[in-house]
Amino acid sequence: MQRGLERRMVVLLVGKYMQHELDLLREEIESKNVGVEVINTDDWPSNKPITHSIAGGEISVGNVSLLLSEVEGLFVRQNGLFIPSVEDHQEGFVSEDENPYAALTQLREYRGFFRSLVRGVADTGGRVAPGVDALSWQEESIHACHLLARNSIETPESIVTTDEEEAVNFLKEQGKVVYKPVAELGEANLMKEEESHKLADLTTPVLFQELVPGEDVRAYVVNGEFVGAFRYVNPGDGFSFKMETDNPEVAPVDLNSEAVADIRRSVSLSPLNFAAVDLRFTSTQEHTVLEVNAGGRFMLADSKGVTNVTSPLAGFLTES
């Protein structure tokens, strides 16, 4: 049964609360006199009760309870939210059943619940960032690479394979490669030619990419508009400084019009209304698009005043 006739408008923030983007957004949205509710998934799945009343359109997650029709905007920080983790199972956050299939089933059902929540908000007129279908974008990185390359966006040479010989040959051709998961979110790593023995008995599809020279830059697009960028300050010449420290330094960066156009075009090829585009820039300002991330963290550069992603994102969620 629906709760009375009184209707409030809120923005719902879903994600791991330790990721302080939620704090930035909460403060900015509340400054617009719009209510904010947070579904904290730091310990998700957990014993926190969840309920979706189909007939009444009411959802309850822990101590948060509201109608889908009350949600003006929904922001989902999916890093960790939709990633089944063996570690979580081992630490008892998911099913304690000794059968690993029970844990996988539990995670699948939680995923289904939150995906339906996202679509339900969109169906009742709410704005969803980084987008309703963004939750599938991270699972389709192979397609994303193909899509960018097919549309003449400069991207790293890439191969996806479970074939040890193919992987070794690609590594020998490149000398160094970046490798990362093909689905959802995961850390990129560097492999050198002398480490080819690690490819023995390769059984899971892996995305291998050429190591593109240059500086790491992250750029942001909200609702089709370029809203800022920064560069990671790398004191050495190692691979992707942002992967080498938990506290990387960031600095302003000026991007030429060609780069901004490619950034916007890259995001337009995706289902995302909020995206972080990772690039590499050479000293001559030639750029390569590494990937287009659904959402993407922005707290680091925003908190240092290098970017201001919070304001346009909050404006999108509140239609202001």
Coordinates of C-alpha atoms in Angstrom, one line a residue:
M1 CA 0.0 0.0 0.0
Q2 CA 1.3 3.5 -0.8
R3 CA 2.0 5.8 2.0
G4 CA -0.7 8.6 2.1
L5 CA -0.9 11.4 -0.4
E6 CA 2.1 13.4 0.7
R7 CA 4.9 13.2 -1.9
R8 CA 8.4 14.4 -1.4
M9 CA 11.2 14.6 -3.9
V10 CA 14.6 13.2 -3.0
V11 CA 17.8 12.2 -4.7
L12 CA 19.0 8.7 -3.9
L13 CA 22.7 8.0 -3.6
V14 CA 23.7 4.3 -3.8
G15 CA 27.3 3.1 -3.2
K16 CA 30.1 2.4 -0.8
Y17 CA 30.0 5.4 1.5
M18 CA 33.8 5.3 2.0
Q19 CA 33.9 6.7 -1.5
H20 CA 33.5 10.3 -0.6
E21 CA 31.8 11.4 -3.8
L22 CA 28.6 10.7 -2.0
D23 CA 29.5 13.3 0.6
L24 CA 30.3 15.9 -2.0
L25 CA 27.0 15.2 -3.9
R26 CA 24.9 15.2 -0.7
E27 CA 26.2 18.6 0.3
E28 CA 25.7 20.1 -3.1
I29 CA 22.2 18.7 -3.5
E30 CA 21.1 19.7 -0.1
S31 CA 22.2 23.3 -0.9
K32 CA 19.5 23.2 -3.5
N33 CA 16.9 22.4 -0.8
V34 CA 16.4 18.9 -2.2
G35 CA 16.3 16.0 0.2
V36 CA 19.0 13.2 -0.1
E37 CA 18.8 9.6 1.0
V38 CA 21.9 7.4 1.0
I39 CA 21.9 3.6 0.6
N40 CA 25.2 2.6 2.1
T41 CA 26.6 -0.6 0.5
D42 CA 29.9 -0.7 2.4
D43 CA 28.8 -4.1 3.7
W44 CA 26.7 -5.3 0.8
P45 CA 25.3 -8.0 0.8
S46 CA 24.6 -8.0 4.5
N47 CA 21.9 -8.7 7.0
K48 CA 20.4 -5.3 6.1
P49 CA 16.8 -6.0 5.1
I50 CA 15.7 -5.1 1.6
T51 CA 12.1 -5.0 0.4
H52 CA 10.4 -3.9 -2.8
S53 CA 6.6 -3.6 -2.6
I54 CA 5.6 -4.2 -6.2
A55 CA 2.0 -2.9 -6.0
G56 CA 2.8 0.1 -4.0
G57 CA 6.1 1.0 -5.7
E58 CA 7.8 1.3 -2.3
I59 CA 11.3 0.2 -1.6
S60 CA 13.1 -0.3 1.7
V61 CA 16.9 -0.9 2.1
G62 CA 18.0 -0.9 5.7
N63 CA 16.6 2.3 7.3
V64 CA 15.9 4.0 4.0
S65 CA 12.3 3.7 2.8
L66 CA 10.6 5.6 0.0
L67 CA 8.4 5.4 -3.1
L68 CA 10.1 5.0 -6.5
S69 CA 8.0 7.9 -7.7
E70 CA 9.6 10.2 -5.1
V71 CA 13.1 9.7 -6.5
E72 CA 14.0 12.7 -8.6
G73 CA 17.5 11.5 -9.3
L74 CA 19.5 8.4 -8.6
F75 CA 23.3 8.2 -8.5
V76 CA 24.9 4.8 -8.4
R77 CA 28.5 4.3 -7.4
Q78 CA 28.8 0.8 -8.9
N79 CA 32.5 0.2 -8.0
G80 CA 32.1 -2.8 -5.7
L81 CA 28.3 -2.8 -5.9
F82 CA 28.0 -5.3 -8.7
I83 CA 31.3 -7.1 -8.4
P84 CA 31.0 -10.6 -7.0
S85 CA 34.0 -11.0 -4.7
V86 CA 35.6 -14.2 -3.4
E87 CA 37.0 -12.2 -0.6
D88 CA 33.6 -11.1 0.5
H89 CA 32.5 -14.7 0.6
Q90 CA 35.6 -15.7 2.6
E91 CA 35.0 -12.9 5.1
G92 CA 31.4 -13.9 5.6
F93 CA 29.6 -11.0 4.0
V94 CA 27.7 -13.3 1.7
S95 CA 26.1 -16.7 2.1
E96 CA 27.9 -18.8 4.7
D97 CA 26.8 -22.0 2.9
E98 CA 29.9 -24.0 2.1
N99 CA 28.7 -24.5 -1.4
P100 CA 30.2 -21.6 -3.5
Y101 CA 27.2 -21.7 -5.8
A102 CA 25.0 -20.4 -2.9
A103 CA 27.2 -17.3 -2.7
L104 CA 27.1 -16.7 -6.4
T105 CA 23.3 -17.1 -6.4
Q106 CA 23.0 -14.6 -3.5
L107 CA 25.1 -12.1 -5.3
R108 CA 23.1 -12.6 -8.6
E109 CA 19.8 -12.0 -6.8
Y110 CA 21.2 -8.8 -5.1
R111 CA 22.3 -7.6 -8.5
G112 CA 18.9 -8.2 -9.9
F113 CA 17.2 -6.3 -7.1
F114 CA 19.4 -3.2 -7.6
R115 CA 19.1 -3.3 -11.4
S116 CA 15.4 -3.3 -11.0
L117 CA 15.6 -0.4 -8.6
V118 CA 17.5 1.6 -11.2
R119 CA 15.0 0.8 -14.0
G120 CA 12.1 1.5 -11.7
V121 CA 13.4 5.0 -10.9
A122 CA 13.8 5.7 -14.6
D123 CA 10.4 4.4 -15.4
T124 CA 8.7 6.7 -12.9
G125 CA 10.5 9.8 -14.4
G126 CA 13.7 10.0 -12.3
R127 CA 17.1 10.7 -13.7
V128 CA 19.7 8.0 -13.3
A129 CA 23.4 8.6 -13.4
P130 CA 25.6 7.3 -14.9
G131 CA 22.7 5.8 -16.8
V132 CA 20.2 3.0 -16.8
D133 CA 22.3 0.8 -19.2
A134 CA 25.6 2.0 -17.7
L135 CA 25.5 -0.9 -15.4
S136 CA 26.1 -3.2 -18.4
W137 CA 28.7 -1.0 -20.0
Q138 CA 31.5 -2.2 -17.6
E139 CA 30.7 -5.8 -18.5
E140 CA 31.2 -5.1 -22.2
S141 CA 34.7 -3.6 -22.4
I142 CA 35.5 -5.7 -25.5
H143 CA 32.6 -4.1 -27.3
A144 CA 33.6 -0.7 -26.0
C145 CA 37.1 -1.0 -27.5
H146 CA 35.6 -2.1 -30.8
L147 CA 33.1 0.7 -30.8
L148 CA 35.7 3.4 -30.2
A149 CA 38.1 2.0 -32.8
R150 CA 35.3 1.6 -35.4
N151 CA 34.4 5.2 -35.0
S152 CA 38.0 6.4 -35.6
I153 CA 38.8 7.2 -32.0
E154 CA 42.5 6.6 -31.4
T155 CA 42.8 3.7 -29.0
P156 CA 45.5 1.2 -27.9
E157 CA 46.1 -1.8 -30.0
S158 CA 44.3 -4.6 -28.1
I159 CA 43.6 -8.3 -28.1
V160 CA 41.3 -10.5 -25.9
T161 CA 42.3 -14.1 -25.7
T162 CA 42.5 -17.3 -23.6
D163 CA 45.2 -18.6 -26.0
E164 CA 48.6 -18.6 -24.3
E165 CA 50.4 -18.5 -27.7
E166 CA 48.4 -15.5 -28.9
A167 CA 49.0 -13.7 -25.6
V168 CA 52.7 -14.4 -25.6
N169 CA 53.1 -13.3 -29.3
F170 CA 51.3 -10.0 -28.5
L171 CA 53.5 -9.4 -25.5
K172 CA 56.7 -10.0 -27.6
E173 CA 55.4 -7.6 -30.3
Q174 CA 54.8 -4.9 -27.7
G175 CA 57.5 -5.5 -25.2
K176 CA 55.2 -4.3 -22.5
V177 CA 51.4 -4.6 -22.2
V178 CA 48.6 -3.5 -20.0
Y179 CA 46.2 -6.3 -19.0
K180 CA 42.8 -6.0 -17.3
P181 CA 39.5 -7.9 -16.9
V182 CA 37.1 -7.9 -19.8
A183 CA 34.0 -7.6 -17.6
E184 CA 32.9 -5.1 -14.9
L185 CA 35.6 -3.3 -13.0
G186 CA 39.1 -4.3 -12.2
E187 CA 42.6 -3.0 -11.8
A188 CA 44.9 -2.6 -14.8
N189 CA 48.3 -4.1 -14.5
L190 CA 51.6 -4.0 -16.4
M191 CA 53.3 -7.1 -17.8
K192 CA 56.8 -7.1 -19.3
E193 CA 58.2 -9.5 -21.9
E194 CA 60.3 -11.3 -19.4
E195 CA 57.1 -12.1 -17.4
S196 CA 55.6 -14.2 -20.2
H197 CA 55.7 -17.3 -18.0
K198 CA 52.7 -15.9 -16.2
L199 CA 50.6 -16.6 -19.2
A200 CA 51.0 -20.4 -18.9
D201 CA 47.7 -22.2 -18.7
L202 CA 45.7 -19.1 -19.4
T203 CA 42.1 -20.2 -19.1
T204 CA 40.1 -16.9 -18.6
P205 CA 39.6 -14.2 -21.2
V206 CA 41.9 -11.3 -20.6
L207 CA 42.1 -7.9 -22.3
F208 CA 45.7 -7.1 -23.3
Q209 CA 46.6 -3.6 -24.6
E210 CA 49.6 -1.8 -25.9
L211 CA 51.3 0.4 -23.3
V212 CA 50.7 3.9 -24.8
P213 CA 53.4 6.5 -23.9
G214 CA 52.4 9.7 -22.3
E215 CA 50.8 11.3 -19.2
D216 CA 47.7 10.0 -17.6
V217 CA 44.7 12.4 -17.9
R218 CA 41.1 11.9 -16.7
A219 CA 38.3 13.9 -18.3
Y220 CA 34.6 14.1 -17.3
V221 CA 31.4 14.5 -19.3
V222 CA 28.0 15.1 -17.8
N223 CA 24.9 15.0 -19.9
G224 CA 26.9 15.3 -23.1
E225 CA 29.0 18.3 -21.9
F226 CA 32.7 18.3 -21.1
V227 CA 33.0 19.5 -17.5
G228 CA 36.7 19.3 -16.7
A229 CA 39.8 17.3 -16.6
F230 CA 43.0 16.8 -14.6
R231 CA 46.4 15.0 -15.0
Y232 CA 48.1 12.7 -12.6
V233 CA 51.4 14.0 -11.5
N234 CA 54.0 11.3 -12.1
P235 CA 57.5 12.0 -10.6
G236 CA 58.9 9.0 -12.5
D237 CA 58.4 7.2 -15.8
G238 CA 56.5 4.2 -14.5
F239 CA 53.3 2.8 -15.7
S240 CA 50.1 4.7 -14.8
F241 CA 51.1 6.6 -11.6
K242 CA 47.6 6.4 -10.4
M243 CA 48.0 2.7 -9.9
E244 CA 51.3 3.0 -7.9
T245 CA 50.0 5.0 -4.9
D246 CA 46.9 5.4 -2.8
N247 CA 47.4 9.1 -2.7
P248 CA 48.3 10.4 -6.2
E249 CA 48.9 14.0 -6.8
V250 CA 46.7 15.8 -9.4
A251 CA 47.2 19.0 -11.4
P252 CA 45.2 21.1 -13.9
V253 CA 45.5 20.3 -17.6
D254 CA 44.6 22.3 -20.7
L255 CA 43.2 20.1 -23.4
N256 CA 43.0 21.2 -27.1
S257 CA 39.7 21.3 -28.9
E258 CA 40.5 18.1 -30.8
A259 CA 40.9 16.2 -27.5
V260 CA 37.7 17.6 -26.0
A261 CA 35.8 16.7 -29.2
D262 CA 37.1 13.1 -29.0
I263 CA 36.2 12.9 -25.3
R264 CA 32.6 14.0 -26.0
R265 CA 32.3 11.7 -29.0
S266 CA 33.7 8.7 -27.1
V267 CA 31.0 9.2 -24.4
S268 CA 28.3 9.7 -27.0
L269 CA 29.0 6.2 -28.3
S270 CA 28.2 4.8 -24.9
P271 CA 24.9 4.7 -22.9
L272 CA 26.4 7.0 -20.3
N273 CA 25.2 10.4 -19.2
F274 CA 28.1 10.7 -16.7
A275 CA 31.4 9.3 -17.7
A276 CA 35.1 9.6 -16.8
V277 CA 37.3 9.2 -19.9
D278 CA 40.9 8.0 -19.3
L279 CA 43.5 9.2 -21.8
R280 CA 47.2 9.4 -22.4
F281 CA 48.8 12.6 -23.8
T282 CA 52.2 12.8 -25.4
S283 CA 54.5 15.9 -25.1
T284 CA 53.2 16.9 -28.6
Q285 CA 49.6 16.8 -27.3
E286 CA 48.7 13.6 -29.3
H287 CA 46.1 11.7 -27.3
T288 CA 44.8 8.1 -27.0
V289 CA 41.6 7.2 -25.4
L290 CA 42.2 4.3 -23.0
E291 CA 38.6 3.7 -21.8
V292 CA 35.3 5.3 -21.0
N293 CA 34.2 4.6 -17.4
A294 CA 30.7 4.5 -16.2
G295 CA 30.7 7.2 -13.5
G296 CA 34.3 7.3 -12.5
R297 CA 35.6 8.8 -9.2
F298 CA 35.9 12.6 -9.0
M299 CA 36.5 13.3 -5.3
L300 CA 40.3 13.5 -5.6
A301 CA 40.4 16.4 -8.1
D302 CA 37.2 18.1 -6.9
S303 CA 38.4 18.2 -3.3
K304 CA 41.6 19.9 -4.4
G305 CA 39.8 22.5 -6.5
V306 CA 41.3 21.2 -9.7
T307 CA 37.9 20.2 -11.2
N308 CA 34.3 20.8 -10.3
V309 CA 32.4 17.7 -11.4
T310 CA 30.1 17.7 -8.3
S311 CA 28.1 20.8 -9.3
P312 CA 27.1 19.8 -12.9
L313 CA 26.4 16.3 -11.7
A314 CA 24.2 17.5 -8.9
G315 CA 22.5 19.8 -11.3
F316 CA 21.7 17.0 -13.7
L317 CA 20.3 14.8 -10.9
T318 CA 18.0 17.6 -9.7
E319 CA 17.3 19.0 -13.2
S320 CA 18.6 22.4 -12.1

